[in-house]
Amino acid sequence: MAKRAVSQLDVAGKRVLVRVDFNIPIEQGVEAIASYDQRLRATLPTIRYLIDQRCRVILCSHLGRPGGKEVDALRLAPVGDRLATLLGVPVKCLSETIGPGVEESVASMKPGEVALLENLRFHAGEEKNDPEFAHSIAGLADCFVMDAFAVTHRAHASTVGVPGLLPSAMGLLVQREVESLGQALDIKDENKPLAALMGGAKVSDKIMVLENLLGKLDHLIVGGGMSVTFLKAQGYDTGASSIEEDRLDFAKEVLSRATQLGVQIHLPVDVVVADRFAADAAGVKTVLVNQVPPDWLIMDIGETTARLFAESLGQCKTIVWNGPMGVFEMPRFSQGTRTVAGAMADLNGVTTVVGGGSTAEAVEEMGLMDRMTHVSTGGGASLEFLEGKELPGITALPDA
Ligand code: ADP
Ligand code: MG
């Protein structure tokens, strides 16, 4: 059942509390905010919609992990200032989250004005889903809009407490996330073939995603650290790469189930190896998967593999990508990730959905965000969605 969308909520002229996710890496310094403002940009459509509806827009977010007390380095004002620049309208940054001062400021807001409450996690009640804290923030508004997809997998006061107290709906970002990720799970014939391109650090992080997707797939394409365990399960010598001994049986089982189900499996045929896990490793070369030297580590998929993966992706109508193909943070081991991302970006008429924090980061860094159908803003939340889990922050919203 679809959840109520903001367009279906009577917001005109009202005080609207909007949960956003402005949790950007503030530890990089205030000057760096502009380089990490994707999460701010993602909420602009909802904020603009509410401004157009003459709402008093009251934004709330967490930032970092202050652990229930005030931490000056984790104040939201610098983030609010950046938002004001992006939005082109002033944003009133409040120095408190709740209390009489906040109530007064909100009472003096005019239609179309925007305010930002102080960091929700300055109060322990937020993460504990304390009813009293939820009442305090809900009391500021007439209705509630959930637009923080990245925290929908958390049952906090601002994600599940407040929607129980106010007429509520999904914001435009949450709506787009749910529709795009949902499209990958609810696959119709006209959207096939469907491929899952999977990578990242470990099989264990992705077991539930694999379980949930396997039966729907036409192609399972595996790279990254995850593929190393699969290669080992197939009997290859994987050198000094860290593999997950306790996941070898799972990998074998996935391989045999895929065969039974008629899912085509694609694993690396060549890999980039290094003699040390370091950006400046002295020895780096590309070898066939059966020639990984002892004491060397698999760091990326090889060029031939990247080309073959790209070719298989080119045969699909829908692609779900989660997990980089190599240690992409180190430039010399980022080529596999670059090649598959570039190939996906070049496809026309193909739905390309990217989930996972690191994967989204890689796509953003390559400047390919706009050339994918959807890049999720929710790292952990997007994974839980792909696992088929219920997201408490979505469940808490009323049906349409
Ligand atoms: P996501 O956040 O998109 O779900 P993960 O967190 O699972 O992705 O994986 C990202 C991490 O996987 C990156 O930090 C990357 O360096 C690491 N990684 C990818 N390939 C390898 C590899 N061959 N060896 C070690 N780490 C790898
Ligand atoms: Mg990650």
Coordinates of C-alpha atoms and ligand atoms in Angstrom, one line a residue:
M1 CA 0.0 0.0 0.0
A2 CA 1.4 3.4 -1.0
K3 CA 1.9 5.9 1.8
R4 CA 0.4 9.3 1.8
A5 CA 2.4 11.8 -0.3
V6 CA 2.8 15.5 0.6
S7 CA 0.6 16.4 -2.4
Q8 CA -2.2 14.5 -0.6
L9 CA -1.7 16.4 2.7
D10 CA -3.6 19.6 3.4
V11 CA -0.6 21.9 4.1
A12 CA -1.6 25.2 2.6
G13 CA -0.8 28.0 5.1
K14 CA 0.0 25.6 7.9
R15 CA 3.0 25.2 10.2
V16 CA 4.7 22.1 8.8
L17 CA 7.5 20.3 10.6
V18 CA 9.8 18.6 8.1
R19 CA 12.3 15.9 9.1
V20 CA 15.2 16.3 6.8
D21 CA 18.6 14.6 6.8
F22 CA 21.3 17.3 6.9
N23 CA 23.8 14.9 8.5
I24 CA 26.8 15.9 6.4
P25 CA 30.4 15.2 7.4
I26 CA 30.8 18.4 9.4
E27 CA 34.1 17.1 10.8
Q28 CA 35.6 18.0 7.4
G29 CA 35.2 21.7 8.4
V30 CA 32.6 24.4 7.8
E31 CA 34.4 25.4 4.5
A32 CA 33.8 21.9 3.1
I33 CA 30.0 22.0 3.6
A34 CA 29.5 23.2 0.0
S35 CA 31.3 20.0 -1.3
Y36 CA 29.1 17.7 0.7
D37 CA 25.7 19.4 0.2
Q38 CA 24.0 16.6 -1.8
R39 CA 21.7 15.9 1.1
L40 CA 20.7 19.5 1.3
R41 CA 20.0 19.7 -2.5
A42 CA 18.0 16.5 -2.3
T43 CA 15.4 18.2 0.0
L44 CA 15.0 21.4 -2.0
P45 CA 12.0 20.2 -4.0
T46 CA 10.0 19.5 -0.8
I47 CA 11.0 22.8 0.9
R48 CA 10.2 24.8 -2.3
Y49 CA 6.8 23.0 -2.6
L50 CA 6.0 24.0 1.0
I51 CA 7.1 27.6 0.5
D52 CA 4.9 27.8 -2.6
Q53 CA 2.0 26.5 -0.4
R54 CA 2.6 29.5 2.0
C55 CA 3.6 27.1 4.8
R56 CA 5.7 28.1 7.8
V57 CA 8.4 25.5 7.2
I58 CA 10.1 24.2 10.3
L59 CA 13.0 21.9 9.5
C60 CA 14.6 19.4 11.9
S61 CA 17.6 17.2 11.5
H62 CA 20.4 15.5 13.4
L63 CA 24.0 16.1 12.8
G64 CA 26.7 13.7 13.9
R65 CA 26.7 11.9 17.2
P66 CA 26.5 14.4 20.0
G67 CA 25.1 11.6 22.3
G68 CA 22.2 13.6 23.9
K69 CA 24.1 16.7 24.8
E70 CA 25.0 20.1 23.3
V71 CA 28.2 19.9 21.3
D72 CA 29.2 23.2 19.7
A73 CA 31.0 21.6 16.8
L74 CA 27.7 19.9 15.9
R75 CA 25.4 22.9 15.7
L76 CA 23.3 23.1 12.6
A77 CA 23.7 26.8 11.8
P78 CA 26.5 26.5 9.3
V79 CA 24.4 23.9 7.5
G80 CA 21.4 26.1 7.6
D81 CA 23.4 28.9 6.1
R82 CA 24.4 26.7 3.2
L83 CA 20.7 25.7 2.7
A84 CA 19.8 29.4 2.6
T85 CA 22.3 29.9 -0.3
L86 CA 20.9 26.9 -2.2
L87 CA 17.3 27.9 -1.5
G88 CA 17.7 31.6 -2.2
V89 CA 15.6 32.5 0.8
P90 CA 16.7 33.2 4.4
V91 CA 16.7 30.3 6.9
K92 CA 16.3 31.2 10.5
C93 CA 18.7 28.9 12.4
L94 CA 17.5 28.4 16.0
S95 CA 20.0 27.7 18.8
E96 CA 17.7 25.3 20.5
T97 CA 15.6 22.3 19.5
I98 CA 12.7 22.6 21.8
G99 CA 11.5 25.0 24.6
P100 CA 9.8 28.4 25.0
G101 CA 12.4 30.2 22.9
V102 CA 11.8 27.9 20.0
E103 CA 8.0 28.2 20.4
E104 CA 8.3 32.0 20.4
S105 CA 10.4 32.0 17.3
V106 CA 8.0 29.6 15.5
A107 CA 5.0 31.7 16.6
S108 CA 6.5 34.8 14.9
M109 CA 7.1 33.0 11.6
K110 CA 5.2 34.4 8.5
P111 CA 3.9 32.3 5.7
G112 CA 6.6 31.1 3.3
E113 CA 9.4 31.5 6.0
V114 CA 11.8 28.7 6.8
A115 CA 13.3 27.9 10.2
L116 CA 15.8 25.2 11.2
L117 CA 15.7 23.7 14.7
E118 CA 18.9 22.9 16.5
N119 CA 20.4 19.4 16.3
L120 CA 17.8 16.8 17.3
R121 CA 20.4 14.6 18.9
F122 CA 21.4 17.2 21.5
H123 CA 18.5 15.6 23.3
A124 CA 18.7 11.9 24.4
G125 CA 15.0 11.6 23.8
E126 CA 15.5 11.7 20.0
E127 CA 17.3 8.4 19.7
K128 CA 15.3 6.8 22.5
N129 CA 12.0 7.7 20.8
D130 CA 11.0 9.4 24.0
P131 CA 7.2 10.3 23.8
E132 CA 7.8 13.6 25.7
F133 CA 10.4 14.7 23.3
A134 CA 8.3 13.7 20.4
H135 CA 5.4 15.8 21.8
S136 CA 7.7 18.8 22.3
I137 CA 8.7 18.9 18.6
A138 CA 5.3 17.9 17.3
G139 CA 3.7 20.7 19.3
L140 CA 5.5 23.2 17.1
A141 CA 3.5 22.3 14.0
D142 CA 0.1 21.4 12.5
C143 CA 1.4 18.6 10.3
F144 CA 4.5 16.6 9.6
V145 CA 6.4 15.7 6.4
M146 CA 9.0 13.0 6.4
D147 CA 11.8 13.8 3.9
A148 CA 14.8 12.2 5.6
F149 CA 15.0 8.9 3.8
A150 CA 18.5 8.1 5.2
V151 CA 17.0 7.8 8.7
T152 CA 13.9 5.9 7.9
H153 CA 15.5 2.7 9.2
R154 CA 15.7 4.2 12.6
A155 CA 12.9 4.3 15.1
H156 CA 13.5 7.7 16.7
A157 CA 11.3 10.4 18.1
S158 CA 11.4 12.4 14.9
T159 CA 11.0 9.4 12.6
V160 CA 8.2 7.3 14.3
G161 CA 7.2 9.4 17.3
V162 CA 6.0 12.5 15.6
P163 CA 4.0 10.9 12.7
G164 CA 1.9 9.2 15.4
L165 CA 1.0 12.7 16.7
L166 CA 0.4 14.8 13.6
P167 CA -1.2 14.4 10.2
S168 CA 1.8 13.2 8.2
A169 CA 3.0 12.4 4.7
M170 CA 6.1 11.5 2.7
G171 CA 8.1 14.4 1.3
L172 CA 9.1 14.4 -2.4
L173 CA 12.5 12.9 -1.7
V174 CA 11.2 10.0 0.4
Q175 CA 8.5 9.4 -2.3
R176 CA 11.1 9.3 -5.0
E177 CA 13.4 6.9 -3.0
V178 CA 10.5 4.5 -2.2
E179 CA 9.3 4.5 -5.8
S180 CA 12.7 4.1 -7.4
L181 CA 14.0 1.5 -5.0
G182 CA 10.6 -0.2 -5.1
Q183 CA 10.8 -0.5 -8.8
A184 CA 13.9 -2.6 -8.5
L185 CA 12.1 -5.0 -6.2
D186 CA 8.7 -5.2 -7.9
I187 CA 10.0 -6.1 -11.3
K188 CA 7.6 -6.4 -14.2
D189 CA 8.2 -8.2 -17.5
E190 CA 8.7 -5.0 -19.4
N191 CA 11.5 -4.0 -17.0
K192 CA 13.5 -7.2 -17.5
P193 CA 16.2 -8.3 -17.9
L194 CA 17.2 -7.2 -14.3
A195 CA 20.8 -7.2 -13.1
A196 CA 22.2 -6.8 -9.7
L197 CA 25.7 -5.4 -9.8
M198 CA 27.2 -6.0 -6.4
G199 CA 30.5 -5.3 -4.7
G200 CA 31.8 -3.6 -1.7
A201 CA 33.8 -4.8 1.2
K202 CA 32.1 -8.0 2.4
V203 CA 29.7 -10.7 1.6
S204 CA 28.3 -10.6 5.1
D205 CA 27.1 -7.1 4.7
K206 CA 25.1 -8.0 1.6
I207 CA 23.7 -11.5 2.4
M208 CA 20.2 -10.2 3.0
V209 CA 20.2 -8.1 -0.2
L210 CA 21.4 -11.2 -2.2
E211 CA 18.7 -13.4 -0.5
N212 CA 16.0 -10.9 -1.4
L213 CA 17.0 -10.2 -4.9
L214 CA 18.3 -13.5 -6.2
G215 CA 15.0 -15.0 -7.2
K216 CA 14.1 -12.0 -9.3
L217 CA 17.4 -11.6 -11.2
D218 CA 18.5 -12.4 -14.7
H219 CA 22.1 -11.4 -14.0
L220 CA 24.1 -11.4 -10.8
I221 CA 27.4 -9.5 -11.4
V222 CA 29.8 -9.6 -8.5
G223 CA 33.0 -7.5 -8.0
G224 CA 34.7 -5.8 -5.1
G225 CA 36.0 -7.5 -1.9
M226 CA 32.8 -9.5 -2.1
S227 CA 33.9 -11.3 -5.2
V228 CA 37.0 -12.5 -3.5
T229 CA 35.1 -14.8 -1.3
F230 CA 33.1 -16.1 -4.3
L231 CA 36.4 -16.7 -6.2
K232 CA 37.8 -18.6 -3.2
A233 CA 34.5 -20.6 -3.0
Q234 CA 35.2 -21.6 -6.6
G235 CA 38.6 -22.9 -5.6
Y236 CA 40.8 -20.0 -6.8
D237 CA 43.9 -19.0 -4.8
T238 CA 43.1 -15.5 -3.6
G239 CA 46.6 -14.7 -2.2
A240 CA 46.7 -12.5 0.9
S241 CA 43.2 -11.0 0.3
S242 CA 41.1 -11.2 3.4
I243 CA 38.3 -13.6 2.7
E244 CA 35.3 -14.5 4.9
E245 CA 35.9 -18.2 5.7
D246 CA 32.5 -18.4 7.4
R247 CA 30.8 -17.2 4.2
L248 CA 32.3 -19.7 1.8
D249 CA 29.4 -22.0 2.1
F250 CA 27.0 -19.2 1.6
A251 CA 28.8 -18.2 -1.6
K252 CA 28.8 -21.8 -2.9
E253 CA 25.1 -22.0 -2.1
V254 CA 24.3 -18.7 -4.0
L255 CA 26.3 -20.0 -7.0
S256 CA 24.3 -23.3 -7.1
R257 CA 21.0 -21.6 -6.4
A258 CA 21.6 -19.1 -9.1
T259 CA 22.3 -21.9 -11.6
Q260 CA 19.0 -23.7 -10.6
L261 CA 17.1 -20.4 -10.9
G262 CA 18.6 -19.6 -14.3
V263 CA 20.4 -16.5 -13.1
Q264 CA 23.5 -15.8 -15.0
I265 CA 26.5 -15.3 -12.7
H266 CA 29.4 -13.0 -13.6
L267 CA 32.5 -13.1 -11.6
P268 CA 35.9 -11.4 -12.3
V269 CA 38.1 -13.1 -14.9
D270 CA 41.0 -10.8 -14.2
V271 CA 41.9 -8.6 -11.1
V272 CA 44.2 -5.8 -10.1
V273 CA 46.5 -7.0 -7.3
A274 CA 48.9 -5.2 -5.0
D275 CA 51.7 -6.3 -2.8
R276 CA 50.4 -4.1 0.0
F277 CA 47.0 -2.7 1.0
A278 CA 48.1 0.9 0.3
A279 CA 47.4 3.7 -2.2
D280 CA 51.2 3.8 -2.9
A281 CA 51.9 0.1 -3.0
A282 CA 55.1 -0.6 -4.9
G283 CA 53.8 -3.6 -6.7
V284 CA 50.6 -3.3 -8.7
K285 CA 49.6 -5.4 -11.7
T286 CA 46.6 -7.0 -13.4
V287 CA 46.5 -10.8 -13.5
L288 CA 44.0 -13.5 -14.4
V289 CA 42.0 -14.8 -11.5
N290 CA 44.0 -18.1 -11.4
Q291 CA 47.3 -16.2 -11.2
V292 CA 47.0 -14.2 -8.0
P293 CA 50.5 -14.3 -6.4
P294 CA 50.7 -15.5 -2.8
D295 CA 51.0 -12.6 -0.4
W296 CA 49.3 -10.2 -2.9
L297 CA 45.9 -8.7 -2.4
I298 CA 43.0 -8.3 -4.8
M299 CA 42.2 -4.6 -5.0
D300 CA 40.0 -4.1 -8.0
I301 CA 38.4 -5.9 -11.0
G302 CA 40.6 -6.0 -14.1
E303 CA 40.1 -4.2 -17.3
T304 CA 38.7 -7.2 -19.2
T305 CA 36.3 -8.0 -16.4
A306 CA 35.1 -4.3 -16.3
R307 CA 34.5 -4.5 -20.0
L308 CA 32.6 -7.8 -19.7
F309 CA 30.5 -6.5 -16.8
A310 CA 29.7 -3.4 -18.8
E311 CA 28.6 -5.6 -21.8
S312 CA 26.2 -7.6 -19.6
L313 CA 24.8 -4.4 -18.1
G314 CA 24.2 -3.2 -21.6
Q315 CA 21.8 -6.1 -22.2
C316 CA 19.5 -5.2 -19.2
K317 CA 16.5 -2.9 -18.8
T318 CA 16.9 -2.5 -15.0
I319 CA 20.1 -2.4 -13.0
V320 CA 20.5 -2.2 -9.2
W321 CA 24.0 -1.4 -8.2
N322 CA 25.3 -1.7 -4.6
G323 CA 29.0 -1.9 -3.7
P324 CA 32.1 -0.5 -5.4
M325 CA 34.1 -2.9 -7.7
G326 CA 37.4 -2.2 -5.9
V327 CA 39.1 0.0 -3.3
F328 CA 37.9 3.1 -5.2
E329 CA 39.1 5.5 -2.5
M330 CA 42.6 4.8 -3.8
P331 CA 42.9 6.2 -7.3
R332 CA 44.9 3.2 -8.7
F333 CA 42.2 0.8 -7.6
S334 CA 39.2 2.9 -8.7
Q335 CA 39.2 2.1 -12.5
G336 CA 36.8 -0.9 -12.3
T337 CA 34.3 1.2 -10.4
R338 CA 34.8 4.0 -12.9
T339 CA 34.3 1.8 -15.9
V340 CA 31.1 0.2 -14.7
A341 CA 29.7 3.5 -13.5
G342 CA 30.5 5.2 -16.8
A343 CA 28.9 2.3 -18.7
M344 CA 25.7 2.6 -16.6
A345 CA 25.6 6.4 -17.1
D346 CA 25.9 5.9 -20.9
L347 CA 22.9 3.6 -21.1
N348 CA 19.7 4.9 -22.6
G349 CA 16.2 3.7 -21.7
V350 CA 17.6 1.6 -18.8
T351 CA 16.5 2.2 -15.2
T352 CA 19.7 2.5 -13.1
V353 CA 19.2 2.5 -9.3
V354 CA 22.2 3.0 -7.0
G355 CA 22.0 2.1 -3.3
G356 CA 24.6 2.0 -0.6
G357 CA 26.6 4.9 1.0
S358 CA 30.0 4.2 -0.6
T359 CA 28.5 3.5 -4.0
A360 CA 26.6 6.7 -4.0
E361 CA 29.7 8.5 -2.9
A362 CA 31.7 7.0 -5.8
V363 CA 29.0 8.0 -8.3
E364 CA 28.8 11.6 -6.9
E365 CA 32.6 11.9 -7.0
M366 CA 32.6 10.9 -10.6
G367 CA 30.0 13.5 -11.4
L368 CA 27.5 10.9 -12.7
M369 CA 24.6 11.5 -10.3
D370 CA 22.4 13.1 -12.9
R371 CA 23.0 10.3 -15.4
M372 CA 21.6 7.5 -13.2
T373 CA 17.9 7.1 -12.9
H374 CA 18.2 7.3 -9.1
V375 CA 21.0 7.5 -6.6
S376 CA 19.8 6.8 -3.1
T377 CA 20.5 9.3 -0.4
G378 CA 20.1 6.6 2.2
G379 CA 23.1 4.4 2.7
G380 CA 21.9 2.0 5.4
A381 CA 18.3 2.7 4.7
S382 CA 18.7 1.8 1.0
L383 CA 20.3 -1.5 1.9
E384 CA 17.6 -2.4 4.4
F385 CA 15.0 -1.5 1.7
L386 CA 16.8 -3.8 -0.8
E387 CA 16.8 -6.5 1.9
G388 CA 13.1 -6.3 1.8
K389 CA 12.9 -5.0 5.4
E390 CA 10.3 -2.7 6.7
L391 CA 11.6 0.8 7.4
P392 CA 10.0 2.1 10.6
G393 CA 10.1 5.7 9.4
I394 CA 8.0 4.7 6.4
T395 CA 5.7 2.3 8.2
A396 CA 4.8 5.1 10.7
L397 CA 3.3 7.2 7.9
P398 CA -0.4 6.8 7.1
D399 CA -1.5 5.0 3.9
A400 CA -2.6 7.2 1.0
Ligands
ADP1 P1 28.1 0.5 0.2 O1 28.4 1.5 1.3 O2 27.9 1.2 -1.1 O3 27.1 -0.5 0.6 P2 30.3 -1.2 1.1 O4 30.3 -0.4 2.4 O5 29.8 -2.5 1.2 O6 29.5 -0.3 0.0 O7 31.7 -1.3 0.5 C1 32.6 -0.2 0.3 C2 34.0 -0.5 0.6 O8 34.4 -1.7 0.0 C3 34.9 0.6 0.2 O9 35.5 1.2 1.3 C4 36.0 -0.2 -0.7 O10 37.3 0.2 -0.4 C5 35.8 -1.6 -0.2 N1 36.3 -2.6 -1.2 C6 35.8 -2.8 -2.4 N2 36.6 -3.7 -3.1 C7 37.5 -4.1 -2.2 C8 38.5 -5.1 -2.2 N3 38.8 -5.8 -3.3 N4 39.3 -5.3 -1.1 C9 39.0 -4.6 0.0 N5 38.0 -3.6 0.1 C10 37.3 -3.4 -0.9
MG2 MG 29.3 1.3 3.2

